[in-house]
CSV table of C-alpha atoms and ligand atoms in Angstrom, one decimal:
chain,number,residue,atom,x,y,z
A,1,MET,CA,-0.2,-0.2,-0.1
A,2,THR,CA,1.0,3.7,-0.9
A,3,MET,CA,0.4,6.5,0.8
A,4,LEU,CA,0.8,10.1,-0.5
A,5,LEU,CA,2.7,12.8,1.2
A,6,LEU,CA,0.7,16.1,0.7
A,7,ASP,CA,1.6,19.7,1.6
A,8,GLY,CA,0.3,20.4,5.0
A,9,GLY,CA,1.5,23.9,4.9
A,10,PRO,CA,3.5,25.9,7.5
A,11,VAL,CA,4.6,24.0,10.7
A,12,ALA,CA,7.1,25.0,13.4
A,13,PRO,CA,10.4,24.4,12.5
A,14,ASP,CA,11.1,22.0,15.4
A,15,ALA,CA,7.7,20.1,15.1
A,16,PRO,CA,8.2,16.2,15.7
A,17,VAL,CA,6.0,15.7,12.6
A,18,THR,CA,6.6,14.5,9.2
A,19,ARG,CA,7.9,17.6,7.4
A,20,ILE,CA,10.3,19.3,4.9
A,21,GLY,CA,12.8,21.8,6.2
A,22,GLY,CA,13.0,23.4,9.7
A,23,VAL,CA,15.8,22.1,12.1
A,24,PRO,CA,16.7,18.3,12.4
A,25,LEU,CA,15.8,16.6,15.7
A,26,ALA,CA,17.9,14.0,17.2
A,27,PRO,CA,19.0,12.5,20.7
A,28,VAL,CA,20.7,15.0,22.6
A,29,GLY,CA,24.5,15.5,22.3
A,30,THR,CA,24.1,14.7,18.5
A,31,ALA,CA,26.7,16.8,16.5
A,32,TRP,CA,25.4,18.4,13.1
A,33,PRO,CA,26.7,16.1,10.5
A,34,ALA,CA,29.1,16.9,7.8
A,35,CYS,CA,29.7,15.6,4.4
A,36,ALA,CA,31.9,13.0,4.0
A,37,VAL,CA,33.3,14.4,0.7
A,38,CYS,CA,33.7,17.8,1.1
A,39,ALA,CA,33.6,17.9,5.2
A,40,ALA,CA,31.1,20.8,5.2
A,41,PRO,CA,27.9,20.7,7.4
A,42,LEU,CA,25.3,18.8,5.5
A,43,GLN,CA,22.0,20.5,4.7
A,44,PHE,CA,18.6,19.3,6.5
A,45,LEU,CA,16.3,18.1,4.1
A,46,ALA,CA,13.3,16.4,5.6
A,47,GLN,CA,12.1,14.1,8.5
A,48,ILE,CA,9.6,11.3,8.4
A,49,HIS,CA,8.0,10.0,11.5
A,50,LEU,CA,7.9,6.2,10.8
A,51,GLY,CA,4.1,6.2,12.3
A,52,ASP,CA,2.9,7.7,9.2
A,53,LEU,CA,3.8,5.0,7.0
A,54,PRO,CA,1.1,2.6,5.9
A,55,GLY,CA,1.0,-0.8,7.8
A,56,HIS,CA,3.4,-3.4,8.3
A,57,THR,CA,6.5,-1.6,6.2
A,58,ALA,CA,8.1,-0.2,9.3
A,59,PRO,CA,7.9,0.0,13.0
A,60,THR,CA,5.5,3.0,14.3
A,61,ALA,CA,8.0,4.5,16.7
A,62,GLY,CA,11.0,6.3,14.8
A,63,MET,CA,12.0,9.1,12.7
A,64,LEU,CA,13.7,9.0,9.4
A,65,THR,CA,16.1,12.1,9.5
A,66,LEU,CA,17.5,13.3,5.6
A,67,PHE,CA,20.5,15.5,4.9
A,68,MET,CA,22.0,16.1,1.8
A,69,CYS,CA,25.4,18.1,1.0
A,70,ALA,CA,24.3,21.5,-0.5
A,71,ASN,CA,27.7,23.4,-0.2
A,72,ARG,CA,29.1,21.9,-3.8
A,73,PRO,CA,25.9,20.8,-5.7
A,74,GLY,CA,26.6,17.8,-7.9
A,75,GLN,CA,30.3,17.7,-6.7
A,76,CYS,CA,29.9,15.6,-3.5
A,77,ALA,CA,27.8,12.2,-5.1
A,78,GLN,CA,24.9,13.6,-3.6
A,79,TRP,CA,22.9,11.1,-5.5
A,80,SER,CA,24.7,8.0,-3.8
A,81,PRO,CA,23.4,6.1,-1.1
A,82,GLY,CA,26.8,5.2,0.0
A,83,ALA,CA,29.3,8.0,-0.9
A,84,GLY,CA,28.4,10.3,2.2
A,85,GLY,CA,27.3,13.4,0.2
A,86,ASN,CA,23.9,12.5,2.0
A,87,LEU,CA,22.8,11.1,5.0
A,88,ALA,CA,20.0,8.9,6.0
A,89,LEU,CA,19.2,8.4,10.0
A,90,LEU,CA,17.1,6.1,11.6
A,91,LEU,CA,16.2,7.7,14.9
A,92,PRO,CA,14.0,6.8,18.0
A,93,ALA,CA,10.8,8.7,17.9
A,94,ASP,CA,11.2,9.8,21.5
A,95,GLY,CA,13.8,12.2,23.3
A,96,LEU,CA,14.5,14.1,20.3
A,97,ARG,CA,15.8,17.8,20.5
A,98,PRO,CA,16.8,20.1,17.8
A,99,VAL,CA,20.3,19.5,16.7
A,100,PRO,CA,22.3,22.9,17.4
A,101,ALA,CA,23.3,24.6,14.1
A,102,PRO,CA,27.2,24.4,13.7
A,103,ASP,CA,29.0,27.9,14.0
A,104,GLY,CA,29.6,30.1,11.3
A,105,ALA,CA,27.7,28.0,8.8
A,106,ALA,CA,25.6,29.7,6.4
A,107,ARG,CA,21.9,29.1,7.1
A,108,ASP,CA,20.6,28.5,3.7
A,109,LEU,CA,23.4,25.8,3.5
A,110,LEU,CA,21.9,24.1,6.3
A,111,GLY,CA,18.1,24.2,5.7
A,112,LEU,CA,15.5,24.7,3.2
A,113,GLY,CA,13.8,28.2,2.9
A,114,THR,CA,10.6,27.3,4.6
A,115,VAL,CA,9.3,24.8,6.5
A,116,ARG,CA,6.2,22.5,5.2
A,117,ALA,CA,4.1,19.9,7.1
A,118,ALA,CA,4.0,16.7,4.8
A,119,VAL,CA,0.8,14.9,5.6
A,120,ALA,CA,0.1,11.5,4.7
A,121,ALA,CA,-2.9,10.8,2.6
A,122,GLN,CA,-4.8,7.8,0.7
A,123,THR,CA,-5.7,10.4,-2.3
A,124,ALA,CA,-5.0,13.8,-3.1
A,125,PRO,CA,-7.6,16.4,-3.2
A,126,ALA,CA,-7.8,18.5,-6.5
A,127,GLY,CA,-5.2,21.2,-6.2
A,128,ALA,CA,-3.1,19.7,-3.7
A,129,THR,CA,0.6,19.8,-3.6
A,130,ILE,CA,2.4,16.3,-3.7
A,131,LEU,CA,5.6,16.3,-1.9
A,132,GLY,CA,6.1,12.4,-2.0
A,133,ARG,CA,5.0,9.1,-1.4
A,134,LEU,CA,5.3,6.6,1.6
A,135,GLY,CA,5.5,2.8,1.7
A,136,GLY,CA,4.7,0.5,-1.3
A,137,THR,CA,7.4,-0.1,-4.0
A,138,PRO,CA,9.7,3.0,-5.1
A,139,ASP,CA,8.7,4.3,-8.7
A,140,TRP,CA,12.4,4.6,-10.0
A,141,LEU,CA,13.0,7.0,-12.8
A,142,GLN,CA,16.0,4.6,-13.9
A,143,TYR,CA,16.7,1.1,-12.6
A,144,ASP,CA,16.1,-0.4,-9.6
A,145,GLU,CA,18.9,0.7,-7.3
A,146,THR,CA,17.8,-0.9,-3.9
A,147,PRO,CA,20.6,-0.3,-1.5
A,148,ASP,CA,22.0,-3.2,0.7
A,149,CYS,CA,22.3,-2.6,4.5
A,150,PRO,CA,25.9,-1.8,5.0
A,151,ALA,CA,25.5,-3.8,8.3
A,152,CYS,CA,23.9,-7.2,7.4
A,153,ALA,CA,24.0,-6.8,3.3
A,154,GLN,CA,20.5,-7.5,3.0
A,155,PRO,CA,18.7,-5.4,0.4
A,156,MET,CA,17.0,-2.5,2.6
A,157,ASP,CA,13.1,-2.0,2.7
A,158,PHE,CA,11.6,0.9,0.8
A,159,LEU,CA,10.3,3.7,3.1
A,160,ALA,CA,9.7,6.9,1.2
A,161,GLU,CA,10.0,9.0,-2.0
A,162,LEU,CA,10.5,12.8,-2.2
A,163,ALA,CA,9.9,15.3,-4.9
A,164,GLU,CA,12.1,18.2,-5.2
A,165,GLY,CA,9.0,20.3,-4.4
A,166,PRO,CA,7.2,22.8,-6.2
A,167,ASP,CA,8.6,26.0,-4.8
A,168,PRO,CA,12.1,27.2,-5.5
A,169,VAL,CA,12.7,28.4,-1.6
A,170,THR,CA,11.9,24.8,-0.5
A,171,ALA,CA,13.1,22.6,-3.4
A,172,MET,CA,15.7,19.9,-2.7
A,173,ASN,CA,18.0,19.7,-5.5
A,174,PHE,CA,17.8,16.2,-7.3
A,175,GLY,CA,18.5,17.0,-10.6
A,176,SER,CA,15.0,17.6,-11.5
A,177,GLY,CA,14.4,13.9,-10.2
A,178,ARG,CA,13.2,12.2,-7.0
A,179,GLY,CA,14.6,10.9,-3.7
A,180,TYR,CA,14.2,7.3,-2.4
A,181,ALA,CA,14.7,6.5,1.2
A,182,HIS,CA,15.4,2.8,2.6
A,183,ALA,CA,16.0,1.4,5.7
A,184,CYS,CA,17.0,-1.8,7.5
A,185,THR,CA,14.9,-1.5,10.5
A,186,PRO,CA,16.5,-4.6,12.6
A,187,CYS,CA,20.1,-2.9,11.8
A,188,GLY,CA,18.7,0.6,12.5
A,189,ARG,CA,20.5,1.8,9.1
A,190,ALA,CA,18.8,4.0,6.5
A,191,ALA,CA,20.0,5.4,3.2
A,192,PHE,CA,19.2,8.0,0.7
A,193,LEU,CA,19.7,8.0,-3.2
A,194,TRP,CA,18.3,10.2,-6.0
A,195,GLN,CA,17.7,9.6,-9.6
A,196,CYS,CA,17.1,12.0,-12.2
B,1,LIG,ZN1,29.8,18.2,0.5
B,2,LIG,ZN1,20.7,-4.6,8.0
C-alpha cells in the first residue's frame, strides 16, 4: 500500500512531525552531521515520522531524518546511497531535540527556505501539492537501485520517495528527479539516494 505525502502548510521548524525543512531533531548530544566528501555541514532536508508509514512496512516508533550536501551541488556524489554526500538516519521517535547549528555556517546551506508539514493521505484532493510517497514500491526513474544494508548486506526496505518540491525556496536539488529513502530496521540503518 502506498500513501501520498501532501503539503500540509507551514509548521513550527522543530515540530516532531513529518515535514520538509526546519531544524533536524536527534537525541541530545548529537552533532550536526558533515559531508563525508567535502567535510562541510550537510543541509537538513526532511524528516519522516515512521508512524505515518502505511501498515507493516516499518515500526510505528521512529524518525527517518534526511540530509544532503548543499555546499558543492553535484560535486559531492549527493545522489549516491553510500558516498557520504547525503545522510539518512533512523532515530528513535522519543527524546529528540533540535540539533544545534554549527558555528559560522550559512543558514541557507543548513536548511531549506521554509518549513512545510507533509501529511500522509490515501488520495490527493484537487489542487493538492504532492511532496512524495510513503510505502509501497519505489517508482524508479531509472533502474532498480535498492541499496543493501551496510550492516547485514540484505536489500533494504523502501520507506519513502520525495519530490524536489514545487517552490524554489523549499525545493531540494535532485537534478529534477526524485529522492528515495530505504531502511533496514533490524540494523537501525537507513540510506538515501536520488535519480533523475
Ligand atoms: Zn559536500
Ligand atoms: Zn541490516
